[in-house]
Short mmCIF file of C-alpha atoms in Angstrom, two decimals:
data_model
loop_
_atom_site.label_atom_id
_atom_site.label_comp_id
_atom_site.label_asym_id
_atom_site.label_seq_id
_atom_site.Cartn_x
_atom_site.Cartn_y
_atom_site.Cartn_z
CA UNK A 24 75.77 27.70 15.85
CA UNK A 25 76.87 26.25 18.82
CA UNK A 26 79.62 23.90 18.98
CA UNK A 27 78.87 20.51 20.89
CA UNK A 28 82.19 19.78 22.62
CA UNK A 29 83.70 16.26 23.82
CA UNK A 30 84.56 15.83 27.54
CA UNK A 31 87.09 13.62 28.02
CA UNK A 32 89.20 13.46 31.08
CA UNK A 33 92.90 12.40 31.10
CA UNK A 34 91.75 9.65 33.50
CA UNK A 35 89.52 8.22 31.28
CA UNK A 36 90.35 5.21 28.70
CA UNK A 37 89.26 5.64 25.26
CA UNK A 38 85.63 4.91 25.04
CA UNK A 39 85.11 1.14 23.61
CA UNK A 40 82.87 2.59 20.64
CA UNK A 41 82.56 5.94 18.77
CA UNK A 42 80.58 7.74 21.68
CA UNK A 43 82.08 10.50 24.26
CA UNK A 44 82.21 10.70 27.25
CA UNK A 45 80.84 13.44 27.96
CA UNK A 46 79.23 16.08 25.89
CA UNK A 47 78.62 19.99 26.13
CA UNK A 48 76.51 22.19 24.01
CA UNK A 49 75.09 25.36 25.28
CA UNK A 50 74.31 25.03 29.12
CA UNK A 51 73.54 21.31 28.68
CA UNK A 52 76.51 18.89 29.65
CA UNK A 53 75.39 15.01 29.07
CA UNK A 54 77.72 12.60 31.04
CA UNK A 55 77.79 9.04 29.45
CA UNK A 56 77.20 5.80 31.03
CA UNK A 57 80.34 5.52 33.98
CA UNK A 58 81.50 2.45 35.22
CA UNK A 59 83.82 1.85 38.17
CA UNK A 60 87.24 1.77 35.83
CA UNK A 61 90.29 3.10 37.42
CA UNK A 62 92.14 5.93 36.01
CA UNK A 63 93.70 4.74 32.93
CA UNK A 64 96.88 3.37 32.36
CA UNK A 65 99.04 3.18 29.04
CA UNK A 66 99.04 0.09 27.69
CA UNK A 67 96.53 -1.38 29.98
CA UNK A 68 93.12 -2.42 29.78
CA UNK A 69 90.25 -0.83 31.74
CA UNK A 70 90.13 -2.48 35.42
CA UNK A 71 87.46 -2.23 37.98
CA UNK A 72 88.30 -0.30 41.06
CA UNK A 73 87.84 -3.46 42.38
CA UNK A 74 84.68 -6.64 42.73
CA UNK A 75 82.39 -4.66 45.78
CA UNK A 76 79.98 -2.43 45.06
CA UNK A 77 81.46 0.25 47.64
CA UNK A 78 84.65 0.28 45.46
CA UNK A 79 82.81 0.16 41.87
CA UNK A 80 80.26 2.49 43.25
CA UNK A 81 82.88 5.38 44.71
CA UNK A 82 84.71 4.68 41.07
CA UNK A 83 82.14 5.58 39.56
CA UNK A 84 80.90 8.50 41.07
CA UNK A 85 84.46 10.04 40.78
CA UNK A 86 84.14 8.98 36.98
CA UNK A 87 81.34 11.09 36.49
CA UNK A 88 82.59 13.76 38.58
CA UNK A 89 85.76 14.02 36.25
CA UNK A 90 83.75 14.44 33.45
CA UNK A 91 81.48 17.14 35.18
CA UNK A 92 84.32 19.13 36.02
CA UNK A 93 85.91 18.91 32.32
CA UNK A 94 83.18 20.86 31.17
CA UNK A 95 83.56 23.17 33.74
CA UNK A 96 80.55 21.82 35.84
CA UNK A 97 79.88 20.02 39.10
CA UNK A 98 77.62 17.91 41.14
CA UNK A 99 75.88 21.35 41.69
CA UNK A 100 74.56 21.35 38.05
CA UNK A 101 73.50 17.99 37.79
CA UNK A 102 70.27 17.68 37.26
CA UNK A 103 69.41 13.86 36.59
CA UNK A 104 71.12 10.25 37.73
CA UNK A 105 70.75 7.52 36.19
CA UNK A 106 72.28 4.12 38.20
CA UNK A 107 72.22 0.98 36.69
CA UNK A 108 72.46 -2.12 39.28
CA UNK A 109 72.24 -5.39 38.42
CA UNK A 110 70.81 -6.82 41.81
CA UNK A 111 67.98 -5.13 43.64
CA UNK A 112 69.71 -6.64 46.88
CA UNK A 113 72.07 -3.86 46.26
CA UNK A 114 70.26 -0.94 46.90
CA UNK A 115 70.16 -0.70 50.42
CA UNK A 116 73.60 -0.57 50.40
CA UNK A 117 74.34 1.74 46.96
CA UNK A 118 72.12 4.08 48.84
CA UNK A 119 74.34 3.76 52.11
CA UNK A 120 77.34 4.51 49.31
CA UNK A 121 75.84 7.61 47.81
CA UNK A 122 74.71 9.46 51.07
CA UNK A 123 77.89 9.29 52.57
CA UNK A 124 79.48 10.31 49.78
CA UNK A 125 77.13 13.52 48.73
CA UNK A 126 76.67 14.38 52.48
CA UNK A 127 80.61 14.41 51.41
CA UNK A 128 81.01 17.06 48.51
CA UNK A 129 78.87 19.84 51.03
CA UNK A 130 76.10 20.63 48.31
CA UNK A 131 74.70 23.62 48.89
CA UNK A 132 71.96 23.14 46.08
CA UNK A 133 69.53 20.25 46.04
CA UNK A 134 70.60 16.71 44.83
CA UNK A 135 69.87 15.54 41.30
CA UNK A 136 66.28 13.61 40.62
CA UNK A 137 67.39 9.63 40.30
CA UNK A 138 66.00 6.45 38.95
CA UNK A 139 67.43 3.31 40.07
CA UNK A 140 66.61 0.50 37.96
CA UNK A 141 68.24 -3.64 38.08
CA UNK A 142 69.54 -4.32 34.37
CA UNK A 143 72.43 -6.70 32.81
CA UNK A 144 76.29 -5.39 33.12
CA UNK A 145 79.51 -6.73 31.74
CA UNK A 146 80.38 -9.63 33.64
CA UNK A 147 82.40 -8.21 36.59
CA UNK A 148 80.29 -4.79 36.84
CA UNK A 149 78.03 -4.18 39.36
CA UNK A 150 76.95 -0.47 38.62
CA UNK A 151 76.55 1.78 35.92
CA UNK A 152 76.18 5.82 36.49
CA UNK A 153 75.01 8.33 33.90
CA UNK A 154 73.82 12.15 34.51
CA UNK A 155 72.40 14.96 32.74
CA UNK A 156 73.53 18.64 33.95
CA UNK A 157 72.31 22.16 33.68
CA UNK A 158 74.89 24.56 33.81
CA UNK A 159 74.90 28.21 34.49
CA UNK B 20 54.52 30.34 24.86
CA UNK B 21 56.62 27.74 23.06
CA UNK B 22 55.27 24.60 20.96
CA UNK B 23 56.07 21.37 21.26
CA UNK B 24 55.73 19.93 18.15
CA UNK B 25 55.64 16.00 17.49
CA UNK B 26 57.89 14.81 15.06
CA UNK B 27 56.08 12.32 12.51
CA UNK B 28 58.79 10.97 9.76
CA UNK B 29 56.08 9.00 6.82
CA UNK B 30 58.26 6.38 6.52
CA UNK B 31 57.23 5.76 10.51
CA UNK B 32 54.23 3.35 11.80
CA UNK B 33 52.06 5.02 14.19
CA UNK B 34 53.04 4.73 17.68
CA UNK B 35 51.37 1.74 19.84
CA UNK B 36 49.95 4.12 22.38
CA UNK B 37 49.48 7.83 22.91
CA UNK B 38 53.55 8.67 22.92
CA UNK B 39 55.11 10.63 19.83
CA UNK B 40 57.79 9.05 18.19
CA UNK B 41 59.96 12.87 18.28
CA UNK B 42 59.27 15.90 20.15
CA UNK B 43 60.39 19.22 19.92
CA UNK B 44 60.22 22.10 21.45
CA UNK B 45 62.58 25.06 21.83
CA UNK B 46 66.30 23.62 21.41
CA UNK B 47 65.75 20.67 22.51
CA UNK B 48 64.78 17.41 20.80
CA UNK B 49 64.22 14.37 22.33
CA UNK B 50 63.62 10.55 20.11
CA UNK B 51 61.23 8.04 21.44
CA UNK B 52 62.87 4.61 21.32
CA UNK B 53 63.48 3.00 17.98
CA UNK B 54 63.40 -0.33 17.13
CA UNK B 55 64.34 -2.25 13.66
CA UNK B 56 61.29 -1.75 12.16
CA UNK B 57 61.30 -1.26 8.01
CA UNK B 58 59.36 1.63 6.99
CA UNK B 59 55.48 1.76 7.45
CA UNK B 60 53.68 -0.52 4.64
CA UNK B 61 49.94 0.40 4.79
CA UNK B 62 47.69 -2.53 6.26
CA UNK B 63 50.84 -4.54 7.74
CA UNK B 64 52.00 -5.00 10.84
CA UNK B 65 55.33 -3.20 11.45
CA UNK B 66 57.87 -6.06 10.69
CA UNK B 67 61.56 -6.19 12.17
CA UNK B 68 64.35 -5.28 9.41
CA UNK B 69 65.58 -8.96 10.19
CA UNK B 70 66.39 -11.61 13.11
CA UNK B 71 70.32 -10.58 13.24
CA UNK B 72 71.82 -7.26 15.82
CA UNK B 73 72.95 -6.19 12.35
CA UNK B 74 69.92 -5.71 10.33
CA UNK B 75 67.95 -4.33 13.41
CA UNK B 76 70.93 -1.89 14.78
CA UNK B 77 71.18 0.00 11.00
CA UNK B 78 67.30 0.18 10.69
CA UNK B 79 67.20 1.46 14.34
CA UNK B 80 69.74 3.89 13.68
CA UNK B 81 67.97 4.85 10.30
CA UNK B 82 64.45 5.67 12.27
CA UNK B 83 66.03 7.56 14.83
CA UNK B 84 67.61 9.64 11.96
CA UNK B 85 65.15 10.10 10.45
CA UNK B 86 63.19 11.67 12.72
CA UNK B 87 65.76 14.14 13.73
CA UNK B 88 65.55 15.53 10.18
CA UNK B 89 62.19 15.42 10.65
CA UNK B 90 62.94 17.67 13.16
CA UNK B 91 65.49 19.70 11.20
CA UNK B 92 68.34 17.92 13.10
CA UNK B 93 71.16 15.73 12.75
CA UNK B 94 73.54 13.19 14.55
CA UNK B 95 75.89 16.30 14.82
CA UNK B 96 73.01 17.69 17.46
CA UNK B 97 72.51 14.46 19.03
CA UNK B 98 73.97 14.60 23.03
CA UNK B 99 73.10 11.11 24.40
CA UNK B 100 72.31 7.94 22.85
CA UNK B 101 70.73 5.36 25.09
CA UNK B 102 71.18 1.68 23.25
CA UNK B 103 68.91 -0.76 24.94
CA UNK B 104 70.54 -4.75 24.05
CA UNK B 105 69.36 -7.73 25.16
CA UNK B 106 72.23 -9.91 25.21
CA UNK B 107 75.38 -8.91 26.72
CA UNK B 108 77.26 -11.17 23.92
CA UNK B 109 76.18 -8.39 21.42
CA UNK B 110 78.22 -5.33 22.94
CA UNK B 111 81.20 -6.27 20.49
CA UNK B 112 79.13 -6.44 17.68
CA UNK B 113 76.73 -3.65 18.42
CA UNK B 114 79.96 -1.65 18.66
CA UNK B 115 81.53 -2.55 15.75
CA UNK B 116 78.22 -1.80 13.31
CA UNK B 117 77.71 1.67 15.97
CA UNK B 118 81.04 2.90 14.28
CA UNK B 119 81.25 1.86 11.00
CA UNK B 120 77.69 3.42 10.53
CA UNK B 121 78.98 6.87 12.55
CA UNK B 122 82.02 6.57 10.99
CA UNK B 123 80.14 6.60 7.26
CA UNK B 124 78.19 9.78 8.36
CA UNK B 125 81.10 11.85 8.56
CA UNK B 126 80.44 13.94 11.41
CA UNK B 127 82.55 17.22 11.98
CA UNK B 128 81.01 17.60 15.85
CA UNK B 129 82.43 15.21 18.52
CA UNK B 130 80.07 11.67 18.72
CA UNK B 131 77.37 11.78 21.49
CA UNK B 132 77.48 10.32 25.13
CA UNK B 133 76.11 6.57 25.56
CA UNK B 134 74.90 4.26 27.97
CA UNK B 135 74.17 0.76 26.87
CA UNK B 136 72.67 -1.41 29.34
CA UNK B 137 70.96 -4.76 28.82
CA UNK B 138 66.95 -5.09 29.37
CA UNK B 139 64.04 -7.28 28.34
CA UNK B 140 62.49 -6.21 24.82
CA UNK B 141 59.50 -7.74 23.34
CA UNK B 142 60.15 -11.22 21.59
CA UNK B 143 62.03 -10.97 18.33
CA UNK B 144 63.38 -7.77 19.29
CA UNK B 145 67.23 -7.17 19.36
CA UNK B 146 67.99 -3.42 20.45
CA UNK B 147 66.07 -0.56 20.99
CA UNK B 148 67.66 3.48 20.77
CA UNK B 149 66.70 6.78 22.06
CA UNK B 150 68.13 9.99 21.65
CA UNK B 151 67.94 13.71 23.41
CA UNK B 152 68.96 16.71 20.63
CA UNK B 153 70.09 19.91 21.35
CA UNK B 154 69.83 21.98 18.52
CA UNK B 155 71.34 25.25 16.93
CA UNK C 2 73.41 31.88 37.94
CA UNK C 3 70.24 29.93 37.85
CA UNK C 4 68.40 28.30 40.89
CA UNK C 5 68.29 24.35 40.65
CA UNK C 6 64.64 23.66 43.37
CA UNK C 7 63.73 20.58 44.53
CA UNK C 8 60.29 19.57 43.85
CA UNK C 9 58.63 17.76 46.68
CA UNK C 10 54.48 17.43 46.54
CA UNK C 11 52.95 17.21 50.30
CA UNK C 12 51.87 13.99 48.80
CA UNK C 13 55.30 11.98 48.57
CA UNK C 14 56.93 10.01 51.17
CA UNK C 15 61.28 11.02 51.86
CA UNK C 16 63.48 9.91 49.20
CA UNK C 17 65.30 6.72 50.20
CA UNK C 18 68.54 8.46 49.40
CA UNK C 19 69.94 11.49 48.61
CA UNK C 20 67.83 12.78 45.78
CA UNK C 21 65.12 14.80 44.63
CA UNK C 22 61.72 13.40 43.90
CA UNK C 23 62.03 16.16 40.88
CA UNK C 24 64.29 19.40 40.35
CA UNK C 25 64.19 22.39 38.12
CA UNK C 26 66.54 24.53 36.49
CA UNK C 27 65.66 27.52 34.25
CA UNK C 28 63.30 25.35 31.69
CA UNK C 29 64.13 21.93 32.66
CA UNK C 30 62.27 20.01 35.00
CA UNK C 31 63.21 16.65 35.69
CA UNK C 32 61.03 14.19 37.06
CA UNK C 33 63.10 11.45 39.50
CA UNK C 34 61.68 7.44 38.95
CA UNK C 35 57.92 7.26 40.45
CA UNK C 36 56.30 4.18 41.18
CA UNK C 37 53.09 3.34 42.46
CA UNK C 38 53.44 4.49 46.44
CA UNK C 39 50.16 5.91 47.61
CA UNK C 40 50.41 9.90 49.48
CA UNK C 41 52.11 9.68 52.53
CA UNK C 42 50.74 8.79 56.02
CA UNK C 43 53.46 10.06 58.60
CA UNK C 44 55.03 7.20 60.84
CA UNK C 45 53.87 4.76 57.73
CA UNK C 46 56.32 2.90 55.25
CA UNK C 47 55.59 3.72 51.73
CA UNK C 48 52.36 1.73 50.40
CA UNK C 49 51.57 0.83 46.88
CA UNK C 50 48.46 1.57 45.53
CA UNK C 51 47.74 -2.24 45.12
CA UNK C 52 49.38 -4.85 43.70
CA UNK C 53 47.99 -4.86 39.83
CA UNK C 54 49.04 -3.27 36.88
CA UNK C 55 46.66 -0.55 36.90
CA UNK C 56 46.21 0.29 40.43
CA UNK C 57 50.14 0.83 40.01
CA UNK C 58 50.15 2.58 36.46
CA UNK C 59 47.76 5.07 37.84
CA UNK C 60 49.26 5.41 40.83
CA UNK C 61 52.59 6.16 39.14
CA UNK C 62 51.26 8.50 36.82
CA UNK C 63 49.82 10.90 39.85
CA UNK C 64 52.78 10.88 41.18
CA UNK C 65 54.70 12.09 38.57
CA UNK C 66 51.65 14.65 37.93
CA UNK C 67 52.04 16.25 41.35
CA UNK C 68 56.14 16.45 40.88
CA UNK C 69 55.21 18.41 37.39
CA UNK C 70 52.51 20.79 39.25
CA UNK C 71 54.89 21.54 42.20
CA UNK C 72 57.20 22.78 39.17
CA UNK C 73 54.41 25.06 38.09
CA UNK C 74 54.62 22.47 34.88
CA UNK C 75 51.67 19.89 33.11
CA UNK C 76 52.05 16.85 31.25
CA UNK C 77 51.98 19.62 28.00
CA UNK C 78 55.50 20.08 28.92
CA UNK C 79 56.68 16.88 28.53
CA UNK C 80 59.17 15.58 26.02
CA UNK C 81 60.09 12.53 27.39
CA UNK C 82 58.97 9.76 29.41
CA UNK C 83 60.14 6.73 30.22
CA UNK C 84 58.89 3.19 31.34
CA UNK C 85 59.74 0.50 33.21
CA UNK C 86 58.24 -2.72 33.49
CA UNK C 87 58.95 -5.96 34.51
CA UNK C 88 57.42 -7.80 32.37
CA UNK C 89 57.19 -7.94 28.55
CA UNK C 90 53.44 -9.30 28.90
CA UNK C 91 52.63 -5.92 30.89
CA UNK C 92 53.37 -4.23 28.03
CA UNK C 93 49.60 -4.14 26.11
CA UNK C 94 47.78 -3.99 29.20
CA UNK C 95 50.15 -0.54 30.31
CA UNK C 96 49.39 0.74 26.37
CA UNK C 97 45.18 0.38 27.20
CA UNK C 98 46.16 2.43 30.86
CA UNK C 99 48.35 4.84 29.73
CA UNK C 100 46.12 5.67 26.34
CA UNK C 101 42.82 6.06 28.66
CA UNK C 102 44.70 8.71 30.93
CA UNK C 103 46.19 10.36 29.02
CA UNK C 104 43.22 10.56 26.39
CA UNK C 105 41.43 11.78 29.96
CA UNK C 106 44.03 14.48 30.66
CA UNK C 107 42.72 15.95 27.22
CA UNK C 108 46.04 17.69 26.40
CA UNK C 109 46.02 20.24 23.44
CA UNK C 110 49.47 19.38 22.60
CA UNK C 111 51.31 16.31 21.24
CA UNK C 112 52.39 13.72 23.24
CA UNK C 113 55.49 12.53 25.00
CA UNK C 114 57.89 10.77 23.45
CA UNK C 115 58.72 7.63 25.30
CA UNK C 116 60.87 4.81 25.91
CA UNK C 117 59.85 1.33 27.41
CA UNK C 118 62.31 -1.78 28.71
CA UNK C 119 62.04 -4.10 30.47
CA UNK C 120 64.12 -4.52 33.92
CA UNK C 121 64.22 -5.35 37.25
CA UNK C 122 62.41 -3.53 39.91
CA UNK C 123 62.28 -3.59 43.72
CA UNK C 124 59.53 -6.56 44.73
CA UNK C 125 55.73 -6.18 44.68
CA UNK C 126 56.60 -3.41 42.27
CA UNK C 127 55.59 -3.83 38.55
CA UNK C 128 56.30 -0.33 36.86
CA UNK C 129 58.54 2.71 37.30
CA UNK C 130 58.52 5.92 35.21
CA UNK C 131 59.99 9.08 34.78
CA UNK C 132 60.47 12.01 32.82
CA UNK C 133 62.08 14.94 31.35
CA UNK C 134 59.95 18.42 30.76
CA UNK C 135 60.51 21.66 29.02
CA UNK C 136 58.96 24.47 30.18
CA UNK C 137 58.01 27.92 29.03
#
């Protein structure tokens, strides 16, 4: 049997709920829902990178990227985003957001497939990020 | 070739359209979205659990189970649980039902990856899950 | 290690980011959010099909078709798809669309599962989908 194994980067707070976040089982890694909270600190609750979507946005991305990397995977692998905004006047700019910052990390395999869809957040959040990978 | 095989639990009423409520096929196991409805009843219309997140969230959870044993599955396979709410004001509550019920399973594997967002559903309806499997 | 390919039909107009209209990994082909754009015409902005329901379901539905067939995949291979509409009183009128193709794609094996909400979408568009295949 394969063992499904719990990603969970020392940056990350404790999940809110009994999910992970991140999971690994075979060559499939399954990131959970990211939002832009900074790297934890003791004693603290979660905080926002910050109220724009550029800061939330770049959070979140590095969230996700954290988790990746726990299991030993990267932005290469990922196969499917999932972003979450919860104004369609923030595309334009989201999109601005994550060109710049994957014409940053010098892919040399093809981005991930995306949907994009407008939903409700937590008051304060502006994005949400998940991601499926393939590994190997 | 490998099959894909719908997964069909009795206690289930038949899909409103052509979708299946499970699929398999290989390894990989994937849960149409599940609502609170009480097990089939020949003749009737499928009928919500009850009007509170509580009633609905434990009969959702029970349909998705059971059709990953339909499927020869189990929560400890399950890599990504999407929770669908309609009401921001329910996260706490959705939460603390989410991990009483996972905590009364008694899972040995680490708990799957989320993402809850909040979306329309059709009147009446509370929360809606889906889940992707990997098996073996 | 295993290629990830982008899968981009003739048909479809550039991403509006960073992403690939569908990619696939050893079995897995994922299929990035369609919506009801009809083929490219060079120096043209994208064009939906028309502004109902159906013109847009069908639409929708070809487009993720061609992503699948650039893959070397069919709808057979499909485990999941999911919907997105904006409006809970779209929901029968999808059902009657999405029954009649697929009913007309005469598929010899089960169904997708599938998942619909309810969310917002970029205006003058009424439904989004995509979806996760398993080849082999």
């Amino acid at each position: 049997m394969t063992e499904k194994i719990a990603l969970t980067p020392k940056t990350h707070t404790a999940p809110p709920a009994k999910f992970s976040h991140g999971v690994k089982k075979g060559n499939i890694l399954q990131v959970a829902g990211q939002v832009g909270f900074l790297p934890a600190v003791e004693g603290q609750p979660p905080t926002p990178a910050g109220p724009t979507l550029r800061e939330q946005t770049l959070q979140t991305l590095a969230n996700v990227k954290a988790i990746l990397e726990e299991g030993g995977a990267s932005w290469e692998d990922v196969m499917m985003i999932r972003v979450y905004l919860t104004d369609v006047a923030h595309f334009a700019e989201m999109n601005e957001i994550y060109n710049a910052y994957f014409e940053a990390q010098g892919l040399t395999q093809p981005p991930a497939a995306r949907t994009t869809v407008y939903v409700g957040l937590p008051a304060g959040l502006l994005i949400e990020i998940d991601a499926l990978a393939v590994l190997g």
